[in-house]
Tab-separated table of C-alpha atoms in Angstrom:
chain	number	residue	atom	x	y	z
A	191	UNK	CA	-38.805	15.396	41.750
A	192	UNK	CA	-41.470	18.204	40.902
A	193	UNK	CA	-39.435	20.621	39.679
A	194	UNK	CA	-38.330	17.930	36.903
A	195	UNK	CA	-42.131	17.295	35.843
A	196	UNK	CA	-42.139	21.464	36.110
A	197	UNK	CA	-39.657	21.261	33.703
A	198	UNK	CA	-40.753	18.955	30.874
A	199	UNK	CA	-44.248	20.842	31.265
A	200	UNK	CA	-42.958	24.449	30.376
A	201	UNK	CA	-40.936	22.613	27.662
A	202	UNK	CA	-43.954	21.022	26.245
A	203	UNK	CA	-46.190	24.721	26.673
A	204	UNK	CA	-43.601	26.278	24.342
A	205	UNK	CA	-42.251	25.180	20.940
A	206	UNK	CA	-39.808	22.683	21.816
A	207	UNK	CA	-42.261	20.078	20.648
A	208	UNK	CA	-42.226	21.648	16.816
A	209	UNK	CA	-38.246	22.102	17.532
A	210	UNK	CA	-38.407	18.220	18.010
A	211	UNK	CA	-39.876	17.764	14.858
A	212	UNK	CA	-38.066	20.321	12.837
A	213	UNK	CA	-34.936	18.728	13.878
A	214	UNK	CA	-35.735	15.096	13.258
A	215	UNK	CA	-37.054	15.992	9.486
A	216	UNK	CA	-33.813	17.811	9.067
A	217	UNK	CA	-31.895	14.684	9.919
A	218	UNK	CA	-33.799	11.789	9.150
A	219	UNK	CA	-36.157	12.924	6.504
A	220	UNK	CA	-34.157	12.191	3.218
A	221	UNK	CA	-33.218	9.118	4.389
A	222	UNK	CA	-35.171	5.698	3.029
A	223	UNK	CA	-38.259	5.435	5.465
A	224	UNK	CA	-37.133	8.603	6.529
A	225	UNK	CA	-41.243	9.592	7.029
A	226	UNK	CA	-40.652	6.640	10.031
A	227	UNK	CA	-37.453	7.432	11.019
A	228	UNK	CA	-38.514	11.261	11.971
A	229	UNK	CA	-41.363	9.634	13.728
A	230	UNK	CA	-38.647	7.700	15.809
A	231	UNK	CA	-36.408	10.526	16.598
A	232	UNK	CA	-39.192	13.005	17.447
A	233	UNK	CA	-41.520	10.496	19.487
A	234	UNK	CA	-37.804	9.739	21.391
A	235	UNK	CA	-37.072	13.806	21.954
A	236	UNK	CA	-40.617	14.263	23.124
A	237	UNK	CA	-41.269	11.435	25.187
A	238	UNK	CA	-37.816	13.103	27.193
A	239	UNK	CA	-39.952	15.378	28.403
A	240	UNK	CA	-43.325	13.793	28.521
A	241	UNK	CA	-43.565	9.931	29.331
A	242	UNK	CA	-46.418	9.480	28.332
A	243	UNK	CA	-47.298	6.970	24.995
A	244	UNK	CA	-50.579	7.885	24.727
A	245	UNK	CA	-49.381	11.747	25.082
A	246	UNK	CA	-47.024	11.338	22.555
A	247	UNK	CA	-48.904	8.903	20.089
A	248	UNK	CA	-51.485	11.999	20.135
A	249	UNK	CA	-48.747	14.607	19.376
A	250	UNK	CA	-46.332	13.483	17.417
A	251	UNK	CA	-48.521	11.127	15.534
A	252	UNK	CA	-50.763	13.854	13.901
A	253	UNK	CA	-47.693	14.935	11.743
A	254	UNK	CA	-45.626	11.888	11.473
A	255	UNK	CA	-48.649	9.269	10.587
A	256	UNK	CA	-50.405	11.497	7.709
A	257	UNK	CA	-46.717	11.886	6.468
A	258	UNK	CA	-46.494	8.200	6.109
A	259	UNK	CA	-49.542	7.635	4.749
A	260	UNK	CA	-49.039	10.385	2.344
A	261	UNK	CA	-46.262	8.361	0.850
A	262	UNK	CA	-47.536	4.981	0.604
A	263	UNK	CA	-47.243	3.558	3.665
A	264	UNK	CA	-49.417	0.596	5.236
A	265	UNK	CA	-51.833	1.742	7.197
A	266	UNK	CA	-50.918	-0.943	9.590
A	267	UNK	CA	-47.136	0.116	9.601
A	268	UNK	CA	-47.962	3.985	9.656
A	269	UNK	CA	-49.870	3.173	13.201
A	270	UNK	CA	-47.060	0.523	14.136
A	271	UNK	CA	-43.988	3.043	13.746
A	272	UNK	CA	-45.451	5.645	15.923
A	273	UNK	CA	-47.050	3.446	18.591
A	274	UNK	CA	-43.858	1.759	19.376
A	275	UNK	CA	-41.592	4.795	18.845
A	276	UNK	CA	-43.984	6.723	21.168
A	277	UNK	CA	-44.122	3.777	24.074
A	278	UNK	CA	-40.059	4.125	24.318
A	279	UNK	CA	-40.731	7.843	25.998
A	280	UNK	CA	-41.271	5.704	29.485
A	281	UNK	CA	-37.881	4.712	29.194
A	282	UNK	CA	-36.322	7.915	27.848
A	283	UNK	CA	-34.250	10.427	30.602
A	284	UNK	CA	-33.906	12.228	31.559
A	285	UNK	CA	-37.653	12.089	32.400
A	286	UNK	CA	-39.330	8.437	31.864
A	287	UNK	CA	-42.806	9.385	33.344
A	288	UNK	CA	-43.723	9.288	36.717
A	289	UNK	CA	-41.020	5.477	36.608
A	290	UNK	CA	-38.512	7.112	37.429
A	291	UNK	CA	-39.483	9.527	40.172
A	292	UNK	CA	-40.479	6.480	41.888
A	293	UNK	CA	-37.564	4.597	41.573
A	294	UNK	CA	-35.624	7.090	43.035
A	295	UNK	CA	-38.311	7.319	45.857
A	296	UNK	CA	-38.488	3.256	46.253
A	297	UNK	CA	-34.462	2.619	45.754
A	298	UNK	CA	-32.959	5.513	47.847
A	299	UNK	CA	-30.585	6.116	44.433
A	300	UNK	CA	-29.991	9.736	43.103
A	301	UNK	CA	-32.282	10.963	39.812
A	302	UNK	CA	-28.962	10.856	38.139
A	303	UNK	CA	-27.765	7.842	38.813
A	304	UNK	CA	-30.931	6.316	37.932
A	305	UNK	CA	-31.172	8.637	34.561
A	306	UNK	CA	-27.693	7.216	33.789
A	307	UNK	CA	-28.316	3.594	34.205
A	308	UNK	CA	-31.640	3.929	31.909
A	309	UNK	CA	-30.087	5.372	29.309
A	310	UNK	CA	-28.255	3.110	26.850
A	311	UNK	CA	-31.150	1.010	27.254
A	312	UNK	CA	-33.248	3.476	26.252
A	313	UNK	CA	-30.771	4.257	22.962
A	314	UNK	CA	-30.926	0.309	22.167
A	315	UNK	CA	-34.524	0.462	22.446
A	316	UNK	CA	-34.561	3.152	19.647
A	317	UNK	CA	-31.921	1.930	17.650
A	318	UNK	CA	-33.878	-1.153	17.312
A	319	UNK	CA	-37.068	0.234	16.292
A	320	UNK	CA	-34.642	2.335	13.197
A	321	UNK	CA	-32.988	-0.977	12.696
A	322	UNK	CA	-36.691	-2.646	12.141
A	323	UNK	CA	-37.718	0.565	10.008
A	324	UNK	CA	-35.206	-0.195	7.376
A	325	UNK	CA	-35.842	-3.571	7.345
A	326	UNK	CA	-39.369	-2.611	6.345
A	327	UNK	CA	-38.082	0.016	4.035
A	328	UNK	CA	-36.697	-3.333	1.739
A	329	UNK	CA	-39.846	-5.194	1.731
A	330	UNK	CA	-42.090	-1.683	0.787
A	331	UNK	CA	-39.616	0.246	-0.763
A	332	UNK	CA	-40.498	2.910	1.523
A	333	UNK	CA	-40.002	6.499	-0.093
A	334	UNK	CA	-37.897	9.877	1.884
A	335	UNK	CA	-39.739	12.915	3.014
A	336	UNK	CA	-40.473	15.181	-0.124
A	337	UNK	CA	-38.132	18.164	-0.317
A	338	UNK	CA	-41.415	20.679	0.188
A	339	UNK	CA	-42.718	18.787	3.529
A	340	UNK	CA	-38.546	19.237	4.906
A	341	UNK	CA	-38.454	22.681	6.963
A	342	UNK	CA	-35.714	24.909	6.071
A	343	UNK	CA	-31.917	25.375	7.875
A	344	UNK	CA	-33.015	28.702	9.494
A	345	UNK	CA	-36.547	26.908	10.763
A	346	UNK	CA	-34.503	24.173	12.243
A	347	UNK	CA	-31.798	26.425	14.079
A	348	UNK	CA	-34.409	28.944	14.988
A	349	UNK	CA	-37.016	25.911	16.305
A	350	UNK	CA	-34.180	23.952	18.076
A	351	UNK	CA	-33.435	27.081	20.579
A	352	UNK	CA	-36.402	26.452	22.422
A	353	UNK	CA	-35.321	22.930	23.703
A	354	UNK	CA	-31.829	23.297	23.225
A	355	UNK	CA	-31.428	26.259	25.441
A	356	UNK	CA	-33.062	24.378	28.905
A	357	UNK	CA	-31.578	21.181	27.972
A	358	UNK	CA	-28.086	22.444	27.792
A	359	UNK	CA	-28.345	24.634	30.754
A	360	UNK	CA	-30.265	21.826	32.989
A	361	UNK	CA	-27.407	19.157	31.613
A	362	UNK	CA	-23.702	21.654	32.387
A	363	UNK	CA	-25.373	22.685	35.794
A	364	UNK	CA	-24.965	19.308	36.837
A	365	UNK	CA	-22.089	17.917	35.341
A	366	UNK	CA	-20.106	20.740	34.810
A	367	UNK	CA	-21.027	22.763	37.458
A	368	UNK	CA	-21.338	20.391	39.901
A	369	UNK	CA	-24.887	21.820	41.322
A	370	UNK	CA	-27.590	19.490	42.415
A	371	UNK	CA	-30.033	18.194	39.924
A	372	UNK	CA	-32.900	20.139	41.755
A	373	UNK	CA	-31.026	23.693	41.596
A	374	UNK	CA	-29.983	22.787	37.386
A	375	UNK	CA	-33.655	21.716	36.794
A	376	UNK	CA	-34.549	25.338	38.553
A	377	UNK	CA	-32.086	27.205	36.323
A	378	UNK	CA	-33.503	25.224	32.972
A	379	UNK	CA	-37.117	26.222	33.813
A	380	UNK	CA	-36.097	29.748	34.333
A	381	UNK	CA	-34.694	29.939	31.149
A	382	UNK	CA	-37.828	27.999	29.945
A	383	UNK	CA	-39.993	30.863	31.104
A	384	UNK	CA	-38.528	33.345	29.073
A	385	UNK	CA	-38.590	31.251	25.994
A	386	UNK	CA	-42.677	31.157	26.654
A	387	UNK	CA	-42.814	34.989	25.940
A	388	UNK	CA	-41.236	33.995	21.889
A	389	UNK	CA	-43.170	31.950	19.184
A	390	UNK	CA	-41.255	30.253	16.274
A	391	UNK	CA	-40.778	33.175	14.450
A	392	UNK	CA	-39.087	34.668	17.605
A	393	UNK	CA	-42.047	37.483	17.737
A	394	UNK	CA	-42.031	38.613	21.483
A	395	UNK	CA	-45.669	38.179	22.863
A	396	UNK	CA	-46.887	38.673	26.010
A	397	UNK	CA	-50.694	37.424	25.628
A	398	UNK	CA	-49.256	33.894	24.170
A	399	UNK	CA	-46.655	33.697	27.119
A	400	UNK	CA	-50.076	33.842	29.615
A	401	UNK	CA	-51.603	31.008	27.355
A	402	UNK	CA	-48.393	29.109	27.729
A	403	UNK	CA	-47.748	29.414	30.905
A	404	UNK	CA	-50.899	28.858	31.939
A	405	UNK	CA	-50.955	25.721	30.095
A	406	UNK	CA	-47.697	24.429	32.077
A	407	UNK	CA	-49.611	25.584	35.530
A	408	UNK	CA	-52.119	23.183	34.695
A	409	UNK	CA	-50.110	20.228	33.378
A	410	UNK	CA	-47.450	20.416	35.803
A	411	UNK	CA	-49.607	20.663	38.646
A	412	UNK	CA	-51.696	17.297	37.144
A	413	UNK	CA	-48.406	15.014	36.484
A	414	UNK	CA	-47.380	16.039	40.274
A	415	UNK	CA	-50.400	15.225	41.533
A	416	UNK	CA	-50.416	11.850	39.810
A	417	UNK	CA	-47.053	11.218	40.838
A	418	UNK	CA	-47.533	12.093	44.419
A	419	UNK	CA	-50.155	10.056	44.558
A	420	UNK	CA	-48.274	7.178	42.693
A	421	UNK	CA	-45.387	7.461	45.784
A	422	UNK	CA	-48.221	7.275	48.417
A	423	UNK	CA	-49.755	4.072	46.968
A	424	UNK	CA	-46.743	2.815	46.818
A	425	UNK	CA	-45.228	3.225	50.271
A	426	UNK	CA	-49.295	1.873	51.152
A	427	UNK	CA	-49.100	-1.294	49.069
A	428	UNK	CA	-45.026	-1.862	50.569
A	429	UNK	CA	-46.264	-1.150	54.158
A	430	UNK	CA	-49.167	-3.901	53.787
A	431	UNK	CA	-46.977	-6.373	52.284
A	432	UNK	CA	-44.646	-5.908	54.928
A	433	UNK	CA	-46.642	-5.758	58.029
A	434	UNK	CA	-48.998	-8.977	56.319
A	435	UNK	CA	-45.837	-11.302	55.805
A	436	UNK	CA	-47.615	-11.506	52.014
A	437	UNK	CA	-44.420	-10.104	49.902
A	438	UNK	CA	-41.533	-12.495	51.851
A	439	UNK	CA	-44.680	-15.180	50.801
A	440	UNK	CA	-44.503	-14.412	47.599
A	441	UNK	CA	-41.298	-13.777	47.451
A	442	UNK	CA	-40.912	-17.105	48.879
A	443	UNK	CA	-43.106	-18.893	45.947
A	444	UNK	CA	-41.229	-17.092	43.129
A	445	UNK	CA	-37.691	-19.000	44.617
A	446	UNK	CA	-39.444	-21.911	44.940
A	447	UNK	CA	-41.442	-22.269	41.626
A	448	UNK	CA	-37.582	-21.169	40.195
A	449	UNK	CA	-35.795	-23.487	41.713
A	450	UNK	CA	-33.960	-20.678	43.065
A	451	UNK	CA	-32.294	-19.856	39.473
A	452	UNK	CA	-31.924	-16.527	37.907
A	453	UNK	CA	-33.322	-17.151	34.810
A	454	UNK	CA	-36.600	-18.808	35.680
A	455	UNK	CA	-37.745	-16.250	38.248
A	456	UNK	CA	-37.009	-13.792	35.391
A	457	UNK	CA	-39.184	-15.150	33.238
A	458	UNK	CA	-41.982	-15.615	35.936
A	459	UNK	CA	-41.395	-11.943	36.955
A	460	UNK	CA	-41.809	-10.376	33.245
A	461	UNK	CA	-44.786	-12.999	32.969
A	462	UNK	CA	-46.138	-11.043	36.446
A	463	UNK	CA	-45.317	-7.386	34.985
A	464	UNK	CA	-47.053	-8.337	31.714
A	465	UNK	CA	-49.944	-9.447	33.416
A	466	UNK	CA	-50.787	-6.915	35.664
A	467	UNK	CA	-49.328	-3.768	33.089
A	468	UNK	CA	-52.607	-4.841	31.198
A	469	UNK	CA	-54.663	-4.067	34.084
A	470	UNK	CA	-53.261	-1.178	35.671
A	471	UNK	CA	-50.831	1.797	34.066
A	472	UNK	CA	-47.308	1.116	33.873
A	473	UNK	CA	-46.187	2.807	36.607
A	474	UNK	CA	-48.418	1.131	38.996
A	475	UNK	CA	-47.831	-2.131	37.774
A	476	UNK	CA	-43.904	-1.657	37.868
A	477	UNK	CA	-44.820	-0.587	41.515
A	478	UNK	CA	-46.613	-3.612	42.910
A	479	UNK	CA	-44.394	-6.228	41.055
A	480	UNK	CA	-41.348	-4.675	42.242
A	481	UNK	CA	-42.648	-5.165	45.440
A	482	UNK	CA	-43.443	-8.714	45.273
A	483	UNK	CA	-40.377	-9.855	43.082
A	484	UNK	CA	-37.733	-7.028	43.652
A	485	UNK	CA	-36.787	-8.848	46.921
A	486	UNK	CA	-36.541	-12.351	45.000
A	487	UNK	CA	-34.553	-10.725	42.220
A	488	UNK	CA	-32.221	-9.044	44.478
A	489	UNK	CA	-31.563	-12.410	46.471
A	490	UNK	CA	-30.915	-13.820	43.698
A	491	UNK	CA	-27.614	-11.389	42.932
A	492	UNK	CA	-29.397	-8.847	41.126
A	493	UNK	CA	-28.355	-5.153	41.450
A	494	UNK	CA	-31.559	-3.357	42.969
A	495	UNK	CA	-31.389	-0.853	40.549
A	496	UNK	CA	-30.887	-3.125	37.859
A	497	UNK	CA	-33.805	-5.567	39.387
A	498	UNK	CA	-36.367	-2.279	39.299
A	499	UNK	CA	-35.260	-1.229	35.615
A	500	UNK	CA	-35.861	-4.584	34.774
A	501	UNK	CA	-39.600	-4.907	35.660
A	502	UNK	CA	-40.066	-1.436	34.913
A	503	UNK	CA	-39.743	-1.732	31.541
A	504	UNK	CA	-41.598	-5.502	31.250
A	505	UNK	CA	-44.208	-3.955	33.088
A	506	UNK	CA	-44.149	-1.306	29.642
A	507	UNK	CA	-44.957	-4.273	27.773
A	508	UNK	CA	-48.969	-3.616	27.947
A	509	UNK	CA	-48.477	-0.009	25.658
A	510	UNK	CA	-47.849	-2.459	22.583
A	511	UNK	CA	-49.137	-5.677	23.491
A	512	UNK	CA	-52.294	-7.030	22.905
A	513	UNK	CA	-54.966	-7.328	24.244
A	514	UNK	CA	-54.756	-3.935	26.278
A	515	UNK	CA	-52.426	-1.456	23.750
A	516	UNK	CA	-53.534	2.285	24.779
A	517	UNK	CA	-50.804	3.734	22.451
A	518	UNK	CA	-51.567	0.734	19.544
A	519	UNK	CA	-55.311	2.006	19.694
A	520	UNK	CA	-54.598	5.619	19.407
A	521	UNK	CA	-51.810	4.982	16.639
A	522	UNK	CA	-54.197	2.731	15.119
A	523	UNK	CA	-57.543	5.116	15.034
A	524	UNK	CA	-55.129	7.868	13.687
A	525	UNK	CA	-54.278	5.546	10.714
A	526	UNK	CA	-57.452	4.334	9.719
A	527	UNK	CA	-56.420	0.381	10.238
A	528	UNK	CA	-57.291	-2.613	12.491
A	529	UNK	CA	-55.700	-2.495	15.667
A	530	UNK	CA	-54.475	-6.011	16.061
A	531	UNK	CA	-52.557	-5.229	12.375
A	532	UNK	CA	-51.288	-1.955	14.083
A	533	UNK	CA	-50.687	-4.043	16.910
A	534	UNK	CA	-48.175	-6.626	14.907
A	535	UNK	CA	-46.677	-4.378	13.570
A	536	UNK	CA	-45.471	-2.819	16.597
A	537	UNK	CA	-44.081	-5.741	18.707
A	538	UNK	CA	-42.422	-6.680	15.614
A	539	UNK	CA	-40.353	-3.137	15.469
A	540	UNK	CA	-40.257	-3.005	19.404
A	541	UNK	CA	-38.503	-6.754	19.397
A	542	UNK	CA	-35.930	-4.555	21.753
A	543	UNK	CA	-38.813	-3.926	24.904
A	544	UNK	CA	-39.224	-7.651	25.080
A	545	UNK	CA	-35.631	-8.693	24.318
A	546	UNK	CA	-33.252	-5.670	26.452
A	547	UNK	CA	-34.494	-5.976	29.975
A	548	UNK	CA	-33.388	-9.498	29.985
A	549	UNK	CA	-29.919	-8.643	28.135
A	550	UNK	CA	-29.389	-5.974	31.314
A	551	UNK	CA	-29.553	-8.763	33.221
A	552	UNK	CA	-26.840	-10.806	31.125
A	553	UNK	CA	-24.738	-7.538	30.735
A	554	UNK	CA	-25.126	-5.494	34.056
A	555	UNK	CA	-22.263	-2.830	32.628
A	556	UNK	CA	-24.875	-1.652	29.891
A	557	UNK	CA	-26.287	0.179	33.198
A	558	UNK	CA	-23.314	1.520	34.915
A	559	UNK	CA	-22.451	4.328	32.638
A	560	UNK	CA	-22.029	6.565	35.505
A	561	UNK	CA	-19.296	3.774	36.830
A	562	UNK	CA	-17.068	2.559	34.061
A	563	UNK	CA	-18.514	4.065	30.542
A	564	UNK	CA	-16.189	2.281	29.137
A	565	UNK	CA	-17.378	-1.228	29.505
A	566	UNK	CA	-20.958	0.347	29.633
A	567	UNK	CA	-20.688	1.431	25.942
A	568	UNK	CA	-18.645	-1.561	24.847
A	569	UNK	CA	-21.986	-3.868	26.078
A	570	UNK	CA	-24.379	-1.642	24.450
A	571	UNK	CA	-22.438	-1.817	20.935
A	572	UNK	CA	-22.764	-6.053	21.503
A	573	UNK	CA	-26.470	-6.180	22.890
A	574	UNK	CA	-26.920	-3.999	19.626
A	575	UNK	CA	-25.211	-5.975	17.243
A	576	UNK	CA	-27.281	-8.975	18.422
A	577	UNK	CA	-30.590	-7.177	18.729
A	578	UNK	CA	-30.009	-5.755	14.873
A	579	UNK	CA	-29.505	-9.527	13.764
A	580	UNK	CA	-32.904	-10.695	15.396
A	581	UNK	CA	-34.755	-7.776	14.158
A	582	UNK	CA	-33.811	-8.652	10.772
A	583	UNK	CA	-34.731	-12.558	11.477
A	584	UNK	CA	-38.464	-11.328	12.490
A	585	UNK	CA	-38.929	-8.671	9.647
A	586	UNK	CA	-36.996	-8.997	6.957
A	587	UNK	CA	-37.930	-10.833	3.743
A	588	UNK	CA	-35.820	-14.032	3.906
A	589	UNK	CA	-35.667	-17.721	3.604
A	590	UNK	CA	-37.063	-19.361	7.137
A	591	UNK	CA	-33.666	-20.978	8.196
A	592	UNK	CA	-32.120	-17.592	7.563
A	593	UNK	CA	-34.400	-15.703	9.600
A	594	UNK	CA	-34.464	-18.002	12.296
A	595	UNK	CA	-30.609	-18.331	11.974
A	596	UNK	CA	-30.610	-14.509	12.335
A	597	UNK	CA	-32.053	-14.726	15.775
A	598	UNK	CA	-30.119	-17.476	17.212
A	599	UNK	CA	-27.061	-15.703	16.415
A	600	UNK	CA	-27.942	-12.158	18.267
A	601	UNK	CA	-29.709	-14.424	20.787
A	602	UNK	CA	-25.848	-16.186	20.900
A	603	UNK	CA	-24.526	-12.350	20.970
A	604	UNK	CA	-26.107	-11.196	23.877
A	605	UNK	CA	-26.461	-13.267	26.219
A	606	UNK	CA	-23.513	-16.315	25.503
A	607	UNK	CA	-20.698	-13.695	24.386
């Protein structure tokens, strides 16, 4: 587990993070709204290596949300596009913040199973925040990046070495080369290293490698300490549950108040996760409600993978929804604009946190990529032809019955098809 957080934190030391960006202009920045769209792509590259909203929000933003406003933007969208783009980097492998270490800790399931299983999800989610950007784009006519603020071919290949190197390396040692995910993560950090002695102009430098690496010492060794620390709680708060009789109690009530039905103690669980994400971080959250409604989930015929993914990300909820939005406020200071505005905006464009974790449950393949990738791809192609339909019902400028009959079709598409 540490020597994945080792990983993303020599990554972020280095220039992988302007490699994120360079590559996200190149692609998305002469599209319509591409000023958003590069926000989207680059808060999704860096949040693979950070998970962290706030963390990203803070990077990230200070390019993408002065680009926006630059080119007439709403404030209120600016902050909204980069809080909700940023938030998805808890749910993006191969890292997903400290989640995902626990998961594999609390499930017994290998990192790359569980990295599998989160990732279509995690596409959807960002598909459905671009899908909500150019929805937008029609109502403001939102303008492409200007030619001058678009880096060059050579900064782009040049910039992209410095995350493309690790990544590849980290991703054939395991599938190719069938090493474990521990010895590939080794390998990518290595090679990570020697990227810290180069700057973006390739200029060898062995006073900025010591700043860098330094730098990763000191952010590595924080996110494993909070992680360790996360794992210890959690086995704490499992132990007293078990030994008190209070989680099968609980457990117990959830069944009952549901009537034993799926769908009910679904609802009561992402009601739970919301509840307690706004008190405590994500992580911690996702830990104590998995603990209390895992077991009533996974009576109920949920997968336990599937059953943790799915309060994992409800217990995400609290990044973007009021009244406690740590990345909304940050996006929103950044932009100069009322947070509750900010805050609109981005549970409109992040329709897909509230609306996926529930279509998992209705399309269990959309997880098993690892399994059959066929059927896995097929249901993420359907949960995103629905999800594009109700994202255009809550944004777009239509007629009422047209927006609502937007949503009731995807709502028909995922989960009745």
């Amino acid at each position: 587990v540490a020597i994945f957080v080792i990983f993303g934190a020599v990554l972020n030391a280095g220039e992988a993070g302007r490699g994120f960006m360079n590559i996200a202009s190149a692609f998305a920045g002469r599209l319509t709204g591409g000023a958003a769209k590069v926000s989207v792509i680059s808060s999704a590259l860096m949040g693979s290596i950070s998970g962290s909203a706030s963390a990203n929000v803070a990077s990230t933003g200070a390019i993408t949300i002065p680009s926006m406003l630059r080119l007439g933007y709403p404030r209120a969208l600016a902050g909204g596009v980069e809080a909700v783009a940023s938030s998805g980097g808890q749910i993006m492998p191969p890292l997903m913040g400290a989640g995902a270490f626990v998961m594999v800790e609390l499930t017994g399931t290998p990192y790359t199973q569980v990295m599998a299983a989160a990732m279509l999800p995690a596409i959807l989610y960002f598909a459905a925040v671009w899908i909500g950007i150019n929805a937008y784009a029609t109502r403001h006519d939102l303008k492409p990046m200007p030619a001058e603020d678009q880096p060059s071919g050579k900064e782009v290949a040049i910039t992209s070495l410095f995350f493309a190197v690790p990544f590849v390396l980290l991703l054939e040692r395991i599938f190719l080369g069938g090493y474990t995910p521990q010895y590939a993560a080794s390998v990518a950090v290595f090679a990570g290293l020697l990227l810290l002695f180069f700057d973006v102009t390739l200029s060898f430098s062995l006073r900025g490698f010591m700043r860098r690496l330094a730098d990763a010492a000191v952010t590595a060794g924080r996110q494993v300490a909070v992680i360790g620390a996360i794992i210890i709680c959690a086995s704490l708060v499992i132990g007293v549950l078990s030994l008190t009789g209070l989680g099968v109690k609980i457990t117990s009530g959830i069944l009952s108040l549901s009537n034993e039905m799926l769908w009910p103690a679904l609802l009561l669980t992402a009601l739970a996760c919301l509840l307690l994400g706004m008190e405590v971080p994500t992580t911690a959250a996702y830990v104590i409600c998995v603990s209390v409604a895992g077991p009533a989930l996974t009576a109920l015929g949920v997968e336990p993978l599937l059953a943790h993914l799915f309060v994992f990300w409800f217990a995400l909820l609290s990044t973007i929804t009021p009244p406690v939005c740590g990345g909304v406020f940050i996006a929103a200071g950044m932009a100069g604009e009322n947070w509750l505005k900010v805050a609109v905006n981005a549970m409109a464009l992040g329709i897909g946190l509230y609306i996926i974790p529930l279509a998992m449950i209705a399309n269990p393949d959309v997880t098993r990529l690892a399994h059959d990738p066929l059927w896995a791809v097929f249901d993420m192609f359907k949960i995103g032809a629905g999800l594009a339909a109700i994202s255009f019902g809550v944004i777009a400028r239509h007629a009422v019955w047209w927006r609502v009959l937007l949503i009731l079709v995807g709502s028909v598409v995922i989960f009745a098809l």
